[in-house]
Short mmCIF file of C-alpha atoms in Angstrom, two decimals:
data_model
loop_
_atom_site.label_atom_id
_atom_site.label_comp_id
_atom_site.label_asym_id
_atom_site.label_seq_id
_atom_site.Cartn_x
_atom_site.Cartn_y
_atom_site.Cartn_z
CA MET O 836 51.30 48.69 39.06
CA SER O 837 47.68 49.75 39.44
CA GLY O 838 44.66 49.03 37.28
CA ALA O 839 44.14 52.92 36.91
CA GLY O 840 47.89 53.55 35.74
CA ARG O 841 47.93 50.23 33.62
CA PHE O 842 45.24 52.13 31.29
CA GLU O 843 46.28 55.76 31.45
CA ALA O 844 48.46 56.06 28.28
CA PRO O 845 47.25 53.05 26.15
CA ASP O 846 49.17 52.43 22.68
CA GLU O 847 48.91 49.66 20.57
CA HIS O 848 51.64 47.27 22.37
CA ASP O 849 49.34 48.18 25.76
CA GLY O 850 46.19 47.28 24.04
CA HIS O 851 47.26 43.65 22.90
CA GLU O 852 48.90 43.32 26.58
CA ALA O 853 45.89 43.94 28.55
CA GLN O 854 43.92 41.47 26.12
CA GLY O 855 46.24 39.11 27.36
CA ARG O 856 46.80 39.01 31.18
CA PRO O 857 44.42 40.48 33.71
CA ALA O 858 44.70 43.91 35.05
CA GLU O 859 46.05 44.03 38.55
CA GLY O 860 43.14 45.70 40.14
CA TYR O 861 40.71 43.19 39.20
CA GLY O 862 42.24 40.53 41.68
CA GLY O 863 41.00 42.15 45.06
CA PRO O 864 38.60 40.37 47.37
CA GLY O 865 35.05 40.88 46.20
CA GLY O 866 36.09 42.63 43.02
CA ARG O 867 36.75 45.79 45.00
CA GLY O 868 39.22 46.93 42.17
CA ALA O 869 36.92 46.40 39.42
CA ARG O 870 34.22 48.22 40.92
CA GLU O 871 36.66 51.30 41.54
CA HIS O 872 37.73 50.60 37.67
CA LEU O 873 34.37 50.79 36.10
CA GLY O 874 32.24 53.06 38.82
CA ASP O 875 34.10 56.17 39.45
CA GLY O 876 35.76 56.84 36.20
CA GLY O 877 38.30 58.48 37.69
CA GLY O 878 41.12 56.75 35.54
CA ALA O 879 41.80 56.79 32.07
CA GLY O 880 39.95 53.63 31.53
CA SER O 881 37.52 52.92 28.32
CA GLY O 882 36.22 56.81 28.99
CA ASP O 883 39.98 58.09 27.29
CA VAL O 884 39.89 55.70 24.67
CA PRO O 885 36.50 55.40 22.81
CA HIS O 886 35.36 52.21 21.32
CA GLY O 887 37.01 51.71 17.90
CA THR O 888 39.61 54.33 18.24
CA GLY O 889 43.46 54.18 19.50
CA GLY O 890 44.75 50.69 19.41
CA SER O 891 43.67 48.14 16.55
CA ASP O 892 41.88 46.36 18.98
CA PRO O 893 39.36 47.41 21.88
CA VAL O 894 40.79 46.56 25.34
CA GLY O 895 38.58 43.25 26.36
CA PRO O 896 37.53 42.13 29.67
CA PRO O 897 39.39 39.80 31.82
CA ARG O 898 39.44 36.21 31.00
CA ILE O 899 37.62 35.06 34.43
CA PRO O 900 35.83 38.13 35.60
CA MET O 901 34.93 38.24 39.08
CA PRO O 902 31.30 39.28 40.13
CA ARG O 903 30.66 42.73 39.45
CA ALA O 904 28.08 45.37 38.70
CA SER O 905 26.14 45.65 36.03
CA VAL O 906 27.36 47.67 32.81
CA GLU O 907 24.02 50.24 32.95
CA ASP O 908 25.35 50.91 36.74
CA GLY O 909 28.71 52.01 35.51
CA GLY O 910 27.89 54.40 32.67
CA LEU O 911 29.26 52.69 30.17
CA PRO O 912 27.96 52.28 26.77
CA LEU O 913 26.16 48.82 26.03
CA PRO O 914 28.08 46.63 23.53
CA HIS O 915 26.79 47.06 20.05
CA LEU O 916 24.43 44.56 18.65
CA ALA O 917 26.04 42.19 15.63
CA ASP O 918 24.93 42.73 12.19
CA PRO O 919 22.62 39.60 11.38
CA GLY O 920 23.95 39.39 8.13
CA ASP O 921 27.09 38.20 9.92
CA LEU O 922 25.59 35.15 10.80
CA ALA O 923 25.25 34.08 7.20
CA PRO O 924 27.52 31.30 6.26
CA VAL O 925 30.58 32.87 4.53
CA PRO O 926 31.02 31.29 0.79
CA LEU O 927 34.18 29.07 0.53
CA ASP O 928 36.44 29.59 -2.21
CA LEU O 929 36.76 25.97 -3.61
CA SER O 930 38.28 24.18 -6.81
CA HIS O 931 35.98 22.79 -9.48
CA ASP O 932 37.26 19.19 -8.68
CA VAL O 933 36.91 19.91 -5.22
CA LEU O 934 33.26 21.16 -5.32
CA LYS O 935 32.63 17.90 -8.08
CA SER O 936 33.94 15.82 -5.26
CA LEU O 937 31.40 16.99 -2.74
CA LEU O 938 28.47 16.28 -4.77
CA GLY O 939 27.88 12.59 -3.45
CA ALA O 940 27.88 14.41 0.18
CA TRP O 941 25.64 17.31 -0.84
CA ALA O 942 23.26 14.61 -2.67
CA LEU O 943 22.98 12.73 0.71
CA ALA O 944 22.57 16.05 2.50
CA ALA O 945 25.96 15.51 4.57
CA CYS O 946 27.36 18.86 3.74
CA SER O 947 28.43 21.69 6.05
CA VAL O 948 26.07 24.81 5.52
CA ALA O 949 29.21 26.58 4.34
CA GLU O 950 29.74 23.68 1.70
CA THR O 951 26.42 23.16 0.57
CA ALA O 952 26.11 27.11 -0.37
CA ALA O 953 29.29 26.39 -1.87
CA VAL O 954 28.24 23.49 -4.13
CA GLU O 955 25.12 24.87 -4.69
CA GLU O 956 26.05 28.39 -6.23
CA HIS O 957 28.67 26.11 -8.10
CA LEU O 958 25.76 23.90 -9.67
CA GLY O 959 24.35 27.36 -11.34
CA ALA O 960 27.12 27.18 -13.38
CA CYS O 961 28.63 24.41 -14.22
CA GLY O 962 26.28 22.23 -16.57
CA SER O 963 28.39 18.97 -16.11
CA CYS O 964 28.16 19.20 -12.41
CA ALA O 965 24.35 19.82 -12.33
CA ASP O 966 23.66 16.79 -14.56
CA GLU O 967 25.78 14.76 -11.94
CA ALA O 968 24.13 16.41 -9.12
CA ARG O 969 20.79 15.40 -10.51
CA ARG O 970 21.93 11.87 -11.16
CA LEU O 971 22.88 11.58 -7.58
CA ARG O 972 19.71 12.92 -6.12
CA GLU O 973 17.71 10.50 -7.99
CA ALA O 974 19.97 7.42 -6.82
CA VAL O 975 19.53 8.65 -3.26
CA GLY O 976 15.82 8.68 -3.69
CA LEU O 977 15.79 5.05 -5.06
CA LEU O 978 17.27 4.21 -1.83
CA HIS O 979 14.56 5.42 -0.01
CA GLN O 980 11.66 4.48 -1.71
CA PRO O 981 8.09 3.85 0.66
CA GLU O 982 7.63 0.33 -0.32
CA SER O 983 5.67 -2.40 0.56
CA LEU O 984 6.98 -4.89 3.45
CA ASP O 985 5.06 -7.67 1.76
CA LEU O 986 7.21 -9.69 -0.56
CA HIS O 987 6.26 -9.69 -4.01
CA PRO O 988 3.42 -11.75 -4.55
CA GLY O 989 5.10 -13.51 -7.65
CA LEU O 990 7.91 -14.39 -5.42
CA ARG O 991 6.84 -17.57 -4.16
CA THR O 992 5.53 -19.26 -7.31
CA ARG O 993 9.10 -18.14 -8.55
CA VAL O 994 10.47 -20.15 -5.58
CA LEU O 995 8.33 -23.04 -6.08
CA GLU O 996 8.82 -23.42 -9.85
CA SER O 997 12.90 -23.36 -8.73
CA CYS O 998 12.38 -25.99 -6.54
CA LEU O 999 10.30 -28.04 -8.61
CA ASP O 1000 12.12 -27.90 -11.56
CA ARG O 1001 14.97 -29.49 -9.52
CA ARG O 1002 12.53 -32.24 -7.72
CA PRO O 1003 9.32 -32.64 -9.09
CA PRO O 1004 6.47 -33.38 -6.88
CA ARG O 1005 5.32 -37.00 -6.33
CA ILE O 1006 1.60 -35.62 -6.41
CA PRO O 1007 1.51 -32.16 -8.02
CA VAL O 1008 -1.11 -29.46 -7.06
CA PRO O 1009 -3.40 -29.20 -10.56
CA GLY O 1010 -2.85 -26.00 -12.68
CA TRP O 1011 -6.63 -25.22 -12.14
CA ALA O 1012 -6.03 -25.21 -8.37
CA ALA O 1013 -2.79 -23.48 -7.99
CA PRO O 1014 -4.53 -19.90 -7.78
CA TYR O 1015 -6.78 -21.26 -4.82
CA ASP O 1016 -3.63 -22.57 -3.36
CA ALA O 1017 -1.84 -19.07 -3.70
CA GLU O 1018 -4.34 -17.04 -2.64
CA THR O 1019 -5.20 -18.94 0.86
CA ALA O 1020 -1.28 -18.91 1.19
CA ARG O 1021 -0.92 -15.23 1.14
CA LEU O 1022 -4.21 -14.57 3.08
CA ASP O 1023 -2.77 -16.99 5.72
CA ALA O 1024 0.46 -15.03 5.74
CA LEU O 1025 -1.25 -11.84 6.66
CA LEU O 1026 -3.20 -13.30 9.24
CA GLN O 1027 -0.28 -14.60 11.26
CA ASP O 1028 1.04 -11.85 12.98
CA PHE O 1029 -2.48 -10.14 13.64
CA GLY O 1030 -3.37 -9.39 17.29
CA ASP O 1031 -6.83 -9.20 19.27
CA ALA O 1032 -6.96 -5.58 17.77
CA GLU O 1033 -6.65 -6.43 14.27
CA TRP O 1034 -9.01 -9.32 14.52
CA HIS O 1035 -11.79 -7.11 15.78
CA ALA O 1036 -11.44 -4.50 13.01
CA PRO O 1037 -14.24 -3.50 11.38
CA VAL O 1038 -14.70 -4.81 7.69
CA ARG O 1039 -17.48 -4.04 5.13
CA LEU O 1040 -18.43 -6.46 2.98
CA ARG O 1041 -19.63 -4.83 -0.56
CA TRP O 1042 -21.63 -6.56 -3.54
CA PHE O 1043 -24.40 -5.41 -5.71
CA GLU O 1044 -27.69 -6.97 -5.57
CA ALA O 1045 -30.45 -5.91 -8.27
CA ASP O 1046 -28.21 -3.20 -9.76
CA THR O 1047 -27.91 -1.88 -6.30
CA PRO O 1048 -24.69 -1.77 -3.93
CA THR O 1049 -25.36 -3.52 -0.73
CA SER O 1050 -23.07 -3.95 2.33
CA ARG O 1051 -22.58 -5.91 5.37
CA ARG O 1052 -20.79 -5.19 8.22
CA THR O 1053 -18.69 -7.22 10.11
CA THR O 1054 -15.06 -7.94 11.63
CA VAL O 1055 -11.73 -9.86 10.30
CA ALA O 1056 -12.36 -12.78 12.11
CA GLY O 1057 -16.10 -12.81 10.91
CA VAL O 1058 -14.81 -12.63 7.14
CA ILE O 1059 -12.66 -15.57 7.64
CA ALA O 1060 -15.53 -17.15 9.07
CA HIS O 1061 -17.54 -16.56 5.92
CA LEU O 1062 -14.61 -17.84 3.76
CA LEU O 1063 -14.99 -21.18 6.00
CA SER O 1064 -18.39 -21.24 5.41
CA VAL O 1065 -18.05 -21.08 1.65
CA ASP O 1066 -15.37 -23.37 0.96
CA GLY O 1067 -17.55 -25.87 3.14
CA LEU O 1068 -19.55 -26.54 -0.18
CA ILE O 1069 -16.40 -27.39 -1.82
CA ALA O 1070 -15.66 -29.93 0.98
CA ALA O 1071 -19.47 -31.39 0.84
CA ALA O 1072 -18.82 -32.23 -3.08
CA LEU O 1073 -15.56 -33.63 -2.29
CA GLY O 1074 -17.14 -35.88 0.49
CA LEU O 1075 -14.82 -34.20 3.04
CA GLU O 1076 -16.07 -33.02 6.25
CA ASP O 1077 -18.49 -29.89 6.30
CA PRO O 1078 -17.34 -27.49 9.10
CA LEU O 1079 -20.71 -26.09 9.13
CA ALA O 1080 -22.96 -29.43 8.79
CA GLU O 1081 -24.44 -28.95 12.22
CA VAL O 1082 -25.13 -25.19 11.59
CA ALA O 1083 -26.53 -26.05 8.19
CA GLU O 1084 -29.33 -28.84 9.49
CA ALA O 1085 -30.31 -26.49 12.47
CA ALA O 1086 -31.03 -23.85 9.93
CA GLU O 1087 -32.88 -26.12 7.35
CA LYS O 1088 -33.39 -24.41 4.19
CA GLU O 1089 -31.96 -21.06 5.02
CA ALA O 1090 -28.28 -22.29 4.97
CA VAL O 1091 -28.25 -23.26 1.55
CA GLY O 1092 -26.08 -20.74 -0.49
CA PRO O 1093 -23.13 -18.65 0.51
CA ALA O 1094 -24.79 -16.05 2.21
CA GLY O 1095 -27.22 -18.37 3.98
CA ARG O 1096 -24.29 -20.48 5.49
CA THR O 1097 -22.54 -17.35 6.74
CA GLU O 1098 -25.41 -15.80 8.21
CA ALA O 1099 -26.42 -19.21 10.20
CA PHE O 1100 -22.63 -19.49 11.19
CA TRP O 1101 -22.69 -16.31 12.66
CA ARG O 1102 -25.99 -16.44 14.10
CA ALA O 1103 -24.90 -19.60 15.94
CA SER O 1104 -21.85 -18.44 17.36
CA HIS O 1105 -22.00 -17.73 21.11
CA PHE O 1106 -19.65 -14.81 20.91
CA PRO O 1107 -18.19 -12.88 17.76
CA PRO O 1108 -15.70 -15.09 15.70
CA THR O 1109 -12.28 -14.43 16.93
CA ARG O 1110 -8.59 -15.41 16.18
CA SER O 1111 -9.52 -19.27 16.93
CA VAL O 1112 -11.64 -19.08 13.52
CA ARG O 1113 -8.30 -19.14 11.70
CA ALA O 1114 -7.19 -22.77 12.59
CA PRO O 1115 -10.30 -24.44 11.00
CA TRP O 1116 -10.17 -22.29 8.00
CA ARG O 1117 -6.59 -23.21 7.39
CA GLU O 1118 -6.82 -26.56 7.84
CA LEU O 1119 -10.14 -26.99 5.29
CA SER O 1120 -8.02 -24.97 2.97
CA HIS O 1121 -5.25 -27.39 3.14
CA GLY O 1122 -7.13 -30.48 2.95
CA LEU O 1123 -9.15 -28.53 -0.34
CA VAL O 1124 -5.82 -28.55 -1.96
CA ARG O 1125 -4.42 -31.89 -0.76
CA THR O 1126 -7.55 -34.02 -1.90
CA VAL O 1127 -7.90 -32.29 -5.46
CA SER O 1128 -4.23 -33.25 -5.70
CA PHE O 1129 -4.76 -36.69 -5.00
CA THR O 1130 -7.75 -37.07 -7.34
CA GLY O 1131 -5.60 -34.79 -10.04
CA GLY O 1132 -8.09 -34.90 -13.23
CA HIS O 1133 -10.27 -37.24 -12.08
CA ALA O 1134 -12.37 -34.68 -9.91
CA GLY O 1135 -12.56 -32.25 -12.35
CA GLY O 1136 -16.21 -33.09 -13.36
CA LEU O 1137 -17.47 -33.05 -10.29
CA THR O 1138 -20.18 -29.86 -9.56
CA VAL O 1139 -20.21 -27.96 -6.67
CA SER O 1140 -23.83 -26.23 -5.76
CA TYR O 1141 -24.45 -23.08 -4.33
CA GLY O 1142 -27.71 -23.07 -4.09
CA ASP O 1143 -29.42 -21.25 -6.68
CA PHE O 1144 -26.66 -22.33 -9.15
CA GLU O 1145 -23.76 -24.83 -9.76
CA LEU O 1146 -20.25 -24.52 -10.74
CA PRO O 1147 -17.87 -27.33 -12.20
CA LEU O 1148 -15.22 -28.31 -9.49
CA HIS O 1149 -12.43 -26.62 -11.68
CA ASP O 1150 -14.31 -23.25 -11.90
CA ALA O 1151 -15.39 -23.43 -8.19
CA MET O 1152 -12.00 -23.41 -6.69
CA LEU O 1153 -11.13 -20.53 -9.24
CA ASP O 1154 -14.09 -18.83 -7.62
CA ARG O 1155 -12.76 -19.48 -4.51
CA ALA O 1156 -9.37 -18.31 -5.06
CA PHE O 1157 -11.33 -14.82 -6.54
CA GLU O 1158 -12.97 -14.52 -3.31
CA CYS O 1159 -10.31 -15.26 -1.18
CA TRP O 1160 -8.07 -12.20 -2.86
CA VAL O 1161 -11.32 -10.06 -2.47
CA HIS O 1162 -11.84 -10.20 0.93
CA ALA O 1163 -8.27 -10.27 1.56
CA GLU O 1164 -8.06 -6.68 0.45
CA ASP O 1165 -11.20 -5.91 2.60
CA ILE O 1166 -9.21 -7.13 5.54
CA ALA O 1167 -5.92 -5.28 4.45
CA GLU O 1168 -7.93 -2.34 4.05
CA ALA O 1169 -9.24 -2.56 7.50
CA VAL O 1170 -6.06 -2.69 9.42
CA ASP O 1171 -4.32 -0.49 7.15
CA TYR O 1172 -1.89 -2.84 4.95
CA PRO O 1173 -0.96 -2.75 1.36
CA TYR O 1174 -1.92 -6.11 -0.24
CA GLU O 1175 -1.19 -6.90 -3.94
CA PRO O 1176 -3.02 -8.48 -6.54
CA PRO O 1177 -2.83 -11.87 -7.66
CA ALA O 1178 0.09 -13.47 -9.83
CA PRO O 1179 -0.98 -12.41 -13.38
CA ARG O 1180 -1.47 -15.76 -14.82
CA HIS O 1181 -3.79 -16.74 -11.89
CA LEU O 1182 -5.74 -13.30 -12.32
CA ASN O 1183 -5.79 -13.85 -16.36
CA ARG O 1184 -7.96 -17.44 -14.87
CA MET O 1185 -10.08 -15.41 -12.50
CA ILE O 1186 -11.04 -13.12 -15.45
CA ASP O 1187 -11.39 -15.73 -17.61
CA LEU O 1188 -13.96 -17.33 -15.45
CA ALA O 1189 -15.89 -13.83 -14.84
CA ALA O 1190 -15.64 -13.47 -18.83
CA ARG O 1191 -17.55 -17.06 -19.45
CA MET O 1192 -19.88 -16.49 -16.43
CA LEU O 1193 -21.45 -13.10 -18.33
CA PRO O 1194 -23.72 -14.42 -20.73
CA ALA O 1195 -25.67 -16.47 -18.12
CA ALA O 1196 -25.65 -13.45 -15.95
CA LEU O 1197 -26.99 -11.29 -19.18
CA ALA O 1198 -29.85 -13.74 -19.52
CA GLU O 1199 -30.66 -13.36 -16.27
CA ARG O 1200 -30.86 -9.81 -15.89
CA ARG O 1201 -33.20 -10.02 -19.16
CA ARG O 1202 -35.38 -12.36 -16.90
CA ALA O 1203 -35.68 -10.34 -13.72
CA GLY O 1204 -36.67 -7.23 -15.99
CA LEU O 1205 -33.29 -5.48 -15.54
CA SER O 1206 -32.18 -5.28 -19.27
CA ALA O 1207 -34.45 -4.54 -22.34
CA PRO O 1208 -33.84 -6.85 -25.43
CA GLY O 1209 -31.90 -6.03 -27.79
CA SER O 1210 -32.38 -5.18 -31.45
CA THR O 1211 -32.63 -9.22 -32.62
CA PRO O 1212 -36.20 -10.27 -32.70
CA HIS O 1213 -35.62 -13.32 -30.97
CA LEU O 1214 -32.85 -15.18 -28.81
CA VAL O 1215 -30.62 -17.09 -31.41
CA SER O 1216 -30.34 -20.76 -31.41
CA ALA O 1217 -27.75 -22.75 -29.30
CA GLY O 1218 -24.14 -22.43 -31.11
CA THR O 1219 -25.21 -19.77 -33.51
CA PRO O 1220 -23.48 -16.58 -33.74
CA GLY O 1221 -25.05 -13.64 -32.39
CA ARG O 1222 -24.33 -9.99 -31.30
CA SER O 1223 -21.30 -9.91 -29.78
CA LEU O 1224 -19.71 -7.33 -27.38
CA ARG O 1225 -15.67 -6.90 -27.32
CA LEU O 1226 -14.39 -7.37 -23.85
CA GLU O 1227 -10.99 -6.17 -23.79
CA ILE O 1228 -8.58 -6.47 -20.67
CA GLU O 1229 -5.27 -4.52 -20.28
CA GLY O 1230 -2.20 -5.12 -18.12
CA ALA O 1231 -0.12 -8.38 -17.84
CA ALA O 1232 -3.49 -10.58 -17.31
CA GLY O 1233 -5.22 -9.21 -20.02
CA GLY O 1234 -6.45 -10.44 -23.44
CA GLU O 1235 -9.90 -10.47 -25.20
CA TRP O 1236 -13.33 -12.13 -25.35
CA LEU O 1237 -16.27 -12.23 -27.14
CA ILE O 1238 -19.22 -11.90 -25.08
CA PRO O 1239 -22.22 -13.25 -26.56
CA LEU O 1240 -25.71 -10.61 -25.89
CA ASP O 1241 -28.75 -12.41 -27.01
CA SER O 1242 -28.25 -16.00 -25.33
CA PRO O 1243 -26.01 -18.08 -23.16
CA ALA O 1244 -25.60 -20.63 -25.81
CA ALA O 1245 -24.69 -18.19 -28.85
CA VAL O 1246 -21.35 -17.80 -29.85
CA GLY O 1247 -19.45 -14.71 -29.65
CA SER O 1248 -18.48 -13.41 -33.34
CA THR O 1249 -16.24 -10.58 -34.75
CA ASP O 1250 -18.85 -10.34 -37.75
CA PHE O 1251 -21.80 -9.42 -35.07
CA GLU O 1252 -19.73 -7.05 -32.86
CA VAL O 1253 -21.59 -3.99 -31.73
CA ALA O 1254 -19.89 -2.51 -28.83
CA HIS O 1255 -15.93 -2.47 -27.44
CA VAL O 1256 -15.32 -2.15 -23.97
CA ALA O 1257 -11.59 -2.12 -22.63
CA LEU O 1258 -10.91 -2.18 -18.74
CA ASP O 1259 -7.98 -2.77 -16.75
CA GLY O 1260 -7.47 -6.41 -15.60
CA VAL O 1261 -7.78 -5.25 -11.58
CA GLU O 1262 -10.31 -2.69 -12.24
CA PHE O 1263 -12.62 -5.61 -13.81
CA CYS O 1264 -12.13 -7.90 -11.02
CA ARG O 1265 -13.12 -5.47 -8.37
CA LEU O 1266 -16.03 -4.68 -10.80
CA ALA O 1267 -17.03 -8.40 -10.55
CA ALA O 1268 -16.66 -8.30 -7.04
CA GLY O 1269 -19.04 -5.42 -6.61
CA HIS O 1270 -16.30 -2.85 -5.18
CA ILE O 1271 -17.06 -0.12 -7.63
CA PRO O 1272 -19.59 1.21 -9.75
CA PRO O 1273 -20.44 0.01 -13.23
CA GLN O 1274 -20.67 3.44 -13.93
CA GLU O 1275 -16.86 4.26 -13.19
CA ALA O 1276 -15.53 1.01 -14.39
CA ALA O 1277 -14.48 1.28 -18.21
CA ALA O 1278 -11.51 2.74 -19.56
CA GLY O 1279 -12.98 3.09 -22.90
CA GLN O 1280 -16.24 2.32 -24.60
CA ASP O 1281 -17.59 2.27 -27.99
CA GLY O 1282 -20.49 1.11 -29.83
CA ASP O 1283 -23.96 0.13 -28.47
CA ARG O 1284 -24.49 1.96 -25.26
CA GLN O 1285 -26.96 -0.07 -24.08
CA ALA O 1286 -24.94 -3.16 -24.53
CA ILE O 1287 -22.00 -1.85 -22.79
CA ARG O 1288 -24.48 -0.85 -19.76
CA ASP O 1289 -25.95 -4.60 -19.40
CA VAL O 1290 -22.36 -6.04 -19.79
CA LEU O 1291 -20.96 -3.50 -16.85
CA PHE O 1292 -24.08 -4.36 -14.87
CA ALA O 1293 -23.87 -7.80 -15.34
CA ALA O 1294 -20.35 -8.52 -14.21
CA ALA O 1295 -21.21 -6.37 -11.07
CA GLY O 1296 -24.05 -8.61 -10.14
CA LEU O 1297 -21.59 -11.64 -10.62
CA SER O 1298 -20.66 -10.41 -6.86
CA ARG O 1299 -22.20 -11.66 -3.79
CA MET O 1300 -21.35 -11.82 -0.02
#
């Protein structure tokens, strides 16, 4: 049977048979039969049976056609383009129970396109499934929260407490030294995986001086050198070896306070500080904790000289814990790494120290001419109630402090309260570190505006390099 004869009188049966097997004319060498069939139009072919008429299905091409001429060359019509609407998923007709069973996969974006369309169409009409879908989506969101890879700052404390409850230490760390122990350990953990690039990342130290924001540019290694320099003041007070003794002697009177010792250390270094500064700082911090633990409460009466002022050892250790946390945040910001505030009970001790230092800071502002005297004609006597500001610190580490305004030795009194300021605990600490302007610190304030301004600027004035 020739190819032309095969297509002369197509009927319904012939059409299906043509789709099932190739015509004989297509098997010749080089596809000659195909070219004759498509080219001359002499047979019945597709010209006798228009597209869409005759049989129920159009005559299809052979399964494995041989090379042949283009359709345009044969004069045959081009195939019709599919309607773009045909590409849309056909909605599935699923029962309520089946659609409900697909909600979990839908929440995880694991359904097919057709299943997703069916589920979402069903959610618009079924309230119970819509509520269930919302709860499942929220649960999926909890599985992918962008959380810090750092451990919770209170985890170390909880683990240690659990261990110590089972076996108390023979020589415990005093409570007033615990914040310093915790903050140096957290900073040391942050530094342990730093490469050379991180150690030389630029850091800007910030503080307030004479009501003016001041800054100093250094590196991560330079910040650790600064902490080592100031920790040396406590080491000297405890009778330990001062790591900057030679540098301080060479600089004579310049290397007395924290800033002077740090600048002298930076200048004495032949090269910028590198990762090698971590080992002496770490060893010194361990030595301080070990020494105060052995001495216990007997060393609490010692004073630590900062050059322009002195602090009892208890407060000096809190001050060092506070500065360690603040500069750890500076380092974490420089390397774009998250860093949490201290544990609430440690943060509360740091806030208490700053609140107790505010009366002296207010008096210093008056002596420097930065603050106008209040309405009281003279400073009140020591131990006498005077004008007071209520400092309210919000958050887990918060509390309330009455700050005497007229004399460092005066007593805060609710009867003479003239102003009230509310701040978040972490924000207050950042204010005392000189990291935020006093004008932007208060969450709420009421009363004497001048007294509020003086206290906020005095808190910022507690900061130093």
